[in-house]
């Protein structure tokens, strides 16, 4: 029986450790050649080394498929180009990309420094753009199209200690939906089929070490099958979706849309009319994350960041 991703050429950023490495090994195990893209940095993005990408590429080659290591920084346009071009040069096509590279610089909003903001937005959000941009350009020219997979986080909804990370992950969701719309318009015009989706994983890695795991968690290997599916021909029909994956659970997120409206009786609203009508008509939408925070604050003593 042919393997699930036999003959495909897939690039995976952040493939040097944690979830990215688990996905890379699973994708290789299903017969695909792999571009292992990893800057080989510490959790905060420092001390880069090419050894990490090279060692995973060697491990993958021993599985009987081909691998190339790219050890650049994904926040650089040149690295995005190199990652995609490496697959095309060596194997002729780029059939899928998975953007897993990420770092953390945790700080409350009121204490966050500019460099902490910039670094996290650069690696996560721009690190998706650099890959998506070059992948989409190549995939729209291939008859076989391709698959784009982003990695967001449940924290895209909000995060008190990681506003930079939350903003980047929210940006990745919007960027991926935009890529999905671009993909749909390409195929509606008779072009190749491309899909773009996000996975919001939770797994035990160095990145999640400090998360108090009263929260539901699992292993990096649990995330891989969903990535493999989204990269496959069968998964190509899935587009513009966000799936959470943790342990044995896979959940789909809703699509954002307006839920209630109110209209001014005259030519325009006055603030006073809004004050009177809003609480009785469109109201506020309950925010499950603030409700959850309230619950947890009651349950545990929170260490105050000075
Ligand atoms: N672990 C979790 O529970 C969890 C939860 C939600 C989201 N995520 C996301 O999953 C992804 C992987 O996280 P992980 O837990 O496996 O972390 P990890 O730290 O084990 O892996 C991240 C990898 O990205 C690489 N990297 C960092 N900056 C890079 C750059 N500029 N260019 C190229 N490579 C770079 C690192 O070298 C590392 O190998 C991240 O995007 C993270 O935000 C993880």
Short mmCIF file of C-alpha atoms and ligand atoms in Angstrom, two decimals:
data_model
loop_
_atom_site.label_atom_id
_atom_site.label_comp_id
_atom_site.label_asym_id
_atom_site.label_seq_id
_atom_site.Cartn_x
_atom_site.Cartn_y
_atom_site.Cartn_z
CA UNK A 1 0.00 0.00 0.00
CA UNK A 2 1.32 3.47 -0.89
CA UNK A 3 2.22 5.64 2.05
CA UNK A 4 -0.08 8.56 2.91
CA UNK A 5 2.29 11.28 1.63
CA UNK A 6 4.33 9.22 -0.83
CA UNK A 7 6.09 11.38 -3.40
CA UNK A 8 5.35 14.70 -1.70
CA UNK A 9 7.96 17.31 -0.80
CA UNK A 10 7.20 19.12 2.44
CA UNK A 11 8.97 21.95 4.27
CA UNK A 12 8.59 22.25 8.02
CA UNK A 13 9.89 25.20 10.04
CA UNK A 14 10.78 24.64 13.69
CA UNK A 15 11.39 21.01 12.73
CA UNK A 16 14.42 20.81 15.02
CA UNK A 17 12.56 20.12 18.24
CA UNK A 18 9.23 19.66 20.00
CA UNK A 19 6.08 19.66 17.89
CA UNK A 20 7.87 20.55 14.64
CA UNK A 21 10.24 17.60 14.96
CA UNK A 22 7.36 15.24 15.76
CA UNK A 23 5.51 16.46 12.66
CA UNK A 24 8.65 16.19 10.49
CA UNK A 25 9.30 12.59 11.56
CA UNK A 26 5.65 11.62 11.02
CA UNK A 27 5.51 13.29 7.59
CA UNK A 28 8.77 11.54 6.61
CA UNK A 29 7.36 8.26 7.97
CA UNK A 30 4.50 8.69 5.48
CA UNK A 31 6.97 8.82 2.59
CA UNK A 32 7.53 12.55 1.98
CA UNK A 33 10.88 14.24 1.43
CA UNK A 34 11.47 16.96 4.01
CA UNK A 35 13.06 20.40 4.19
CA UNK A 36 14.01 20.67 7.86
CA UNK A 37 14.02 24.41 8.59
CA UNK A 38 15.22 25.39 12.05
CA UNK A 39 17.36 28.21 13.41
CA UNK A 40 18.42 26.06 16.35
CA UNK A 41 17.73 28.67 19.01
CA UNK A 42 16.88 28.68 22.71
CA UNK A 43 13.31 29.26 23.87
CA UNK A 44 13.76 33.05 23.77
CA UNK A 45 15.27 32.97 20.27
CA UNK A 46 18.98 33.31 21.12
CA UNK A 47 22.17 31.28 20.39
CA UNK A 48 21.38 29.95 16.90
CA UNK A 49 23.11 26.80 15.66
CA UNK A 50 22.83 24.87 12.41
CA UNK A 51 23.47 21.56 14.19
CA UNK A 52 19.83 21.10 15.20
CA UNK A 53 18.41 21.22 11.64
CA UNK A 54 21.28 19.10 10.31
CA UNK A 55 20.86 16.42 12.95
CA UNK A 56 17.09 16.07 12.31
CA UNK A 57 17.74 16.00 8.54
CA UNK A 58 20.21 13.13 9.11
CA UNK A 59 17.69 11.30 11.27
CA UNK A 60 15.08 11.66 8.51
CA UNK A 61 17.46 10.43 5.80
CA UNK A 62 17.99 7.27 7.84
CA UNK A 63 14.22 6.66 7.44
CA UNK A 64 14.69 6.13 3.69
CA UNK A 65 13.41 9.48 2.37
CA UNK A 66 15.44 12.55 1.39
CA UNK A 67 15.96 15.59 3.61
CA UNK A 68 17.55 19.02 3.32
CA UNK A 69 18.46 21.25 6.25
CA UNK A 70 17.94 25.03 6.17
CA UNK A 71 19.18 26.72 9.32
CA UNK A 72 18.17 30.35 8.69
CA UNK A 73 15.89 32.62 10.70
CA UNK A 74 12.30 32.32 9.39
CA UNK A 75 11.58 35.96 10.11
CA UNK A 76 13.87 36.84 7.18
CA UNK A 77 12.37 36.94 3.66
CA UNK A 78 15.47 35.24 2.29
CA UNK A 79 14.94 32.24 4.59
CA UNK A 80 11.31 31.90 3.45
CA UNK A 81 12.54 31.89 -0.13
CA UNK A 82 15.36 29.44 0.64
CA UNK A 83 13.03 27.00 2.42
CA UNK A 84 10.61 26.81 -0.53
CA UNK A 85 13.31 26.99 -3.21
CA UNK A 86 15.35 24.20 -1.59
CA UNK A 87 12.47 21.75 -2.15
CA UNK A 88 11.82 22.94 -5.70
CA UNK A 89 15.51 22.83 -6.69
CA UNK A 90 16.11 19.36 -5.29
CA UNK A 91 12.79 17.64 -5.99
CA UNK A 92 10.87 19.82 -8.49
CA UNK A 93 7.85 20.80 -6.34
CA UNK A 94 6.85 22.13 -2.93
CA UNK A 95 3.69 20.22 -1.98
CA UNK A 96 3.23 21.45 1.57
CA UNK A 97 4.58 23.77 4.23
CA UNK A 98 4.06 23.62 7.99
CA UNK A 99 5.15 26.67 10.01
CA UNK A 100 6.02 25.49 13.50
CA UNK A 101 8.97 27.75 14.42
CA UNK A 102 8.33 29.82 17.50
CA UNK A 103 9.81 31.55 20.54
CA UNK A 104 8.53 33.02 23.79
CA UNK A 105 9.24 36.32 25.56
CA UNK A 106 6.68 36.38 28.34
CA UNK A 107 5.82 39.66 30.05
CA UNK A 108 2.70 41.47 31.21
CA UNK A 109 1.57 44.17 28.76
CA UNK A 110 2.44 47.00 31.14
CA UNK A 111 6.05 45.76 31.49
CA UNK A 112 6.74 44.60 27.93
CA UNK A 113 9.77 46.02 26.14
CA UNK A 114 9.77 46.85 22.43
CA UNK A 115 12.33 44.14 21.62
CA UNK A 116 10.19 41.51 23.37
CA UNK A 117 7.23 42.53 21.22
CA UNK A 118 9.21 42.75 17.98
CA UNK A 119 11.04 39.42 18.36
CA UNK A 120 7.88 37.38 18.99
CA UNK A 121 5.88 39.06 16.22
CA UNK A 122 8.85 38.57 13.85
CA UNK A 123 9.40 34.85 14.43
CA UNK A 124 5.74 33.79 14.64
CA UNK A 125 3.76 36.16 12.42
CA UNK A 126 6.36 37.29 9.91
CA UNK A 127 7.82 33.77 10.05
CA UNK A 128 4.51 32.53 8.66
CA UNK A 129 4.35 35.32 6.05
CA UNK A 130 7.85 34.60 4.69
CA UNK A 131 6.94 30.94 4.10
CA UNK A 132 3.32 31.41 2.98
CA UNK A 133 4.30 34.12 0.50
CA UNK A 134 6.87 32.02 -1.32
CA UNK A 135 4.88 28.78 -0.98
CA UNK A 136 1.73 30.33 -2.45
CA UNK A 137 3.71 31.82 -5.34
CA UNK A 138 5.14 28.39 -6.17
CA UNK A 139 1.97 26.35 -5.52
CA UNK A 140 -0.23 28.46 -7.81
CA UNK A 141 2.14 27.65 -10.66
CA UNK A 142 2.09 23.88 -10.01
CA UNK A 143 -0.72 21.74 -11.49
CA UNK A 144 -0.72 19.79 -8.23
CA UNK A 145 -1.29 22.85 -6.00
CA UNK A 146 -0.26 22.36 -2.38
CA UNK A 147 -1.08 22.60 1.32
CA UNK A 148 -0.28 25.38 3.76
CA UNK A 149 -0.45 24.67 7.49
CA UNK A 150 0.06 27.36 10.13
CA UNK A 151 0.54 26.83 13.82
CA UNK A 152 -1.51 29.08 16.06
CA UNK A 153 -2.42 28.54 19.72
CA UNK A 154 -5.51 28.67 21.89
CA UNK A 155 -3.77 31.81 23.18
CA UNK A 156 -4.77 33.59 19.95
CA UNK A 157 -7.99 34.41 21.78
CA UNK A 158 -6.11 36.27 24.55
CA UNK A 159 -3.22 35.81 26.98
CA UNK A 160 -2.46 37.90 30.06
CA UNK A 161 1.23 37.03 30.36
CA UNK A 162 1.93 36.80 26.61
CA UNK A 163 0.22 39.68 24.76
CA UNK A 164 2.92 39.62 22.06
CA UNK A 165 2.49 35.87 21.51
CA UNK A 166 -1.32 36.15 21.55
CA UNK A 167 -1.23 38.98 18.99
CA UNK A 168 1.13 36.99 16.75
CA UNK A 169 -1.04 33.87 16.99
CA UNK A 170 -4.17 35.94 16.21
CA UNK A 171 -2.33 37.40 13.25
CA UNK A 172 -1.47 33.90 12.06
CA UNK A 173 -5.18 32.98 12.14
CA UNK A 174 -6.10 36.03 10.04
CA UNK A 175 -3.16 35.50 7.68
CA UNK A 176 -4.14 31.85 7.22
CA UNK A 177 -7.79 32.75 6.53
CA UNK A 178 -6.52 35.28 3.98
CA UNK A 179 -4.32 32.61 2.39
CA UNK A 180 -7.33 30.27 2.32
CA UNK A 181 -9.37 32.94 0.49
CA UNK A 182 -6.53 33.46 -1.96
CA UNK A 183 -6.37 29.69 -2.46
CA UNK A 184 -10.13 29.50 -3.05
CA UNK A 185 -10.00 32.30 -5.61
CA UNK A 186 -7.13 30.58 -7.43
CA UNK A 187 -9.04 27.29 -7.75
CA UNK A 188 -12.37 29.04 -8.60
CA UNK A 189 -10.54 30.62 -11.54
CA UNK A 190 -9.56 27.16 -12.75
CA UNK A 191 -6.14 27.09 -11.08
CA UNK A 192 -4.70 24.32 -8.91
CA UNK A 193 -6.17 23.31 -5.56
CA UNK A 194 -4.40 24.83 -2.57
CA UNK A 195 -5.58 24.76 1.04
CA UNK A 196 -4.57 26.78 4.10
CA UNK A 197 -5.47 25.83 7.66
CA UNK A 198 -4.17 26.25 11.20
CA UNK A 199 -3.53 23.81 14.00
CA UNK A 200 -3.68 25.07 17.59
CA UNK A 201 -1.63 22.42 19.41
CA UNK A 202 -1.07 21.71 23.08
CA UNK A 203 1.77 19.36 24.02
CA UNK A 204 4.54 18.86 26.55
CA UNK A 205 7.64 20.63 25.15
CA UNK A 206 10.20 23.09 26.51
CA UNK A 207 7.80 25.86 25.44
CA UNK A 208 4.93 24.63 27.58
CA UNK A 209 7.10 23.71 30.60
CA UNK A 210 5.87 26.61 32.70
CA UNK A 211 2.17 26.14 31.89
CA UNK A 212 0.43 24.87 35.01
CA UNK A 213 -0.95 21.56 33.76
CA UNK A 214 -4.13 21.46 35.52
CA UNK A 215 -4.66 22.33 31.80
CA UNK A 216 -5.33 19.51 29.35
CA UNK A 217 -2.15 18.42 27.58
CA UNK A 218 -0.55 15.62 25.57
CA UNK A 219 2.59 14.77 23.60
CA UNK A 220 4.07 16.32 20.41
CA UNK A 221 3.40 13.00 18.59
CA UNK A 222 -0.33 13.53 19.18
CA UNK A 223 -0.26 16.63 16.94
CA UNK A 224 1.40 14.97 13.94
CA UNK A 225 -1.49 12.92 12.44
CA UNK A 226 -3.61 16.06 11.95
CA UNK A 227 -0.73 17.81 10.16
CA UNK A 228 -0.20 14.73 7.96
CA UNK A 229 -3.92 14.65 7.11
CA UNK A 230 -4.02 18.36 6.18
CA UNK A 231 -0.97 17.84 3.92
CA UNK A 232 -2.52 14.86 2.13
CA UNK A 233 -4.63 14.71 -1.04
CA UNK A 234 -7.66 13.77 1.10
CA UNK A 235 -7.06 16.76 3.39
CA UNK A 236 -6.82 19.16 0.43
CA UNK A 237 -10.62 19.59 0.56
CA UNK A 238 -10.32 21.17 4.01
CA UNK A 239 -9.76 24.94 3.81
CA UNK A 240 -9.88 28.00 6.09
CA UNK A 241 -10.19 25.98 9.30
CA UNK A 242 -8.64 26.15 12.76
CA UNK A 243 -8.31 22.84 14.61
CA UNK A 244 -7.17 22.46 18.20
CA UNK A 245 -5.27 19.25 18.80
CA UNK A 246 -4.44 17.97 22.28
CA UNK A 247 -3.90 14.35 23.27
CA UNK A 248 -6.73 12.35 21.72
CA UNK A 249 -8.98 15.39 21.18
CA UNK A 250 -9.33 17.33 17.91
CA UNK A 251 -11.76 20.28 17.89
CA UNK A 252 -12.79 22.72 15.19
CA UNK A 253 -13.09 26.46 15.96
CA UNK A 254 -16.04 28.52 14.83
CA UNK A 255 -15.72 31.12 12.10
CA UNK A 256 -15.92 34.72 13.40
CA UNK A 257 -19.04 36.57 12.36
CA UNK A 258 -21.32 39.30 13.69
CA UNK A 259 -24.03 37.84 15.89
CA UNK A 260 -26.43 40.74 16.63
CA UNK A 261 -27.02 44.26 15.26
CA UNK A 262 -28.91 47.36 16.26
CA UNK A 263 -29.81 50.32 14.08
CA UNK A 264 -30.07 54.04 14.81
CA UNK A 265 -33.62 55.37 14.66
CA UNK A 266 -32.42 58.71 13.26
CA UNK A 267 -29.71 59.59 10.76
CA UNK A 268 -26.94 58.72 13.23
CA UNK A 269 -26.37 57.34 16.71
CA UNK A 270 -25.73 59.52 19.74
CA UNK A 271 -23.57 58.08 22.54
CA UNK A 272 -26.54 58.46 24.92
CA UNK A 273 -28.78 56.34 22.65
CA UNK A 274 -26.07 53.67 22.49
CA UNK A 275 -25.79 53.74 26.27
CA UNK A 276 -29.52 53.10 26.56
CA UNK A 277 -30.01 50.57 23.78
CA UNK A 278 -26.85 48.46 23.76
CA UNK A 279 -27.45 46.71 27.13
CA UNK A 280 -31.00 45.83 26.04
CA UNK A 281 -30.39 44.77 22.44
CA UNK A 282 -27.02 43.59 21.15
CA UNK A 283 -25.50 43.46 24.69
CA UNK A 284 -21.95 42.09 25.23
CA UNK A 285 -20.86 38.66 24.11
CA UNK A 286 -19.80 36.54 27.09
CA UNK A 287 -16.00 36.15 27.01
CA UNK A 288 -15.16 32.58 28.06
CA UNK A 289 -11.52 33.49 28.68
CA UNK A 290 -12.29 36.24 31.17
CA UNK A 291 -14.85 33.97 32.83
CA UNK A 292 -12.21 31.23 33.02
CA UNK A 293 -9.69 33.70 34.42
CA UNK A 294 -12.15 34.75 37.11
CA UNK A 295 -12.67 31.09 38.01
CA UNK A 296 -8.93 30.37 38.17
CA UNK A 297 -8.16 33.53 40.15
CA UNK A 298 -10.57 32.28 42.76
CA UNK A 299 -8.92 28.85 42.80
CA UNK A 300 -5.25 29.72 43.01
CA UNK A 301 -3.06 32.45 44.36
CA UNK A 302 -1.57 34.38 41.47
CA UNK A 303 2.02 35.53 41.75
CA UNK A 304 2.03 39.24 41.04
CA UNK A 305 4.56 40.51 38.51
CA UNK A 306 6.03 43.74 39.85
N1 LIG B 1 3.86 23.31 23.24
C1 LIG B 1 2.61 23.75 23.30
O1 LIG B 1 1.80 23.33 24.15
C2 LIG B 1 2.13 24.75 22.28
C3 LIG B 1 0.87 25.33 22.47
C4 LIG B 1 0.39 26.22 21.52
C5 LIG B 1 1.16 26.53 20.41
N2 LIG B 1 2.40 25.98 20.28
C6 LIG B 1 3.18 26.36 19.11
O2 LIG B 1 3.79 25.22 18.53
C7 LIG B 1 5.02 25.63 17.90
C8 LIG B 1 6.15 24.71 18.34
O3 LIG B 1 6.35 24.86 19.70
P1 LIG B 1 7.12 23.78 20.61
O4 LIG B 1 6.34 23.70 21.86
O5 LIG B 1 7.42 22.57 19.83
O6 LIG B 1 8.45 24.63 20.93
P2 LIG B 1 10.01 24.31 20.76
O7 LIG B 1 10.69 25.44 21.44
O8 LIG B 1 10.31 22.92 21.17
O9 LIG B 1 10.26 24.39 19.17
C9 LIG B 1 10.37 25.58 18.47
C10 LIG B 1 11.40 25.42 17.39
O10 LIG B 1 11.40 26.60 16.57
C11 LIG B 1 12.74 26.93 16.26
N3 LIG B 1 12.84 28.37 15.97
C12 LIG B 1 12.68 29.39 16.85
N4 LIG B 1 12.89 30.56 16.24
C13 LIG B 1 13.17 30.29 14.95
C14 LIG B 1 13.45 31.10 13.83
N5 LIG B 1 13.53 32.45 13.93
N6 LIG B 1 13.67 30.51 12.63
C15 LIG B 1 13.61 29.15 12.52
N7 LIG B 1 13.37 28.33 13.57
C16 LIG B 1 13.14 28.90 14.76
C17 LIG B 1 13.53 26.54 17.49
O11 LIG B 1 14.92 26.37 17.19
C18 LIG B 1 12.83 25.25 17.91
O12 LIG B 1 13.45 24.11 17.34
C19 LIG B 1 5.21 27.10 18.24
O13 LIG B 1 4.76 27.92 17.20
C20 LIG B 1 4.33 27.29 19.44
O14 LIG B 1 3.91 28.62 19.58
C21 LIG B 1 2.92 25.10 21.18
#
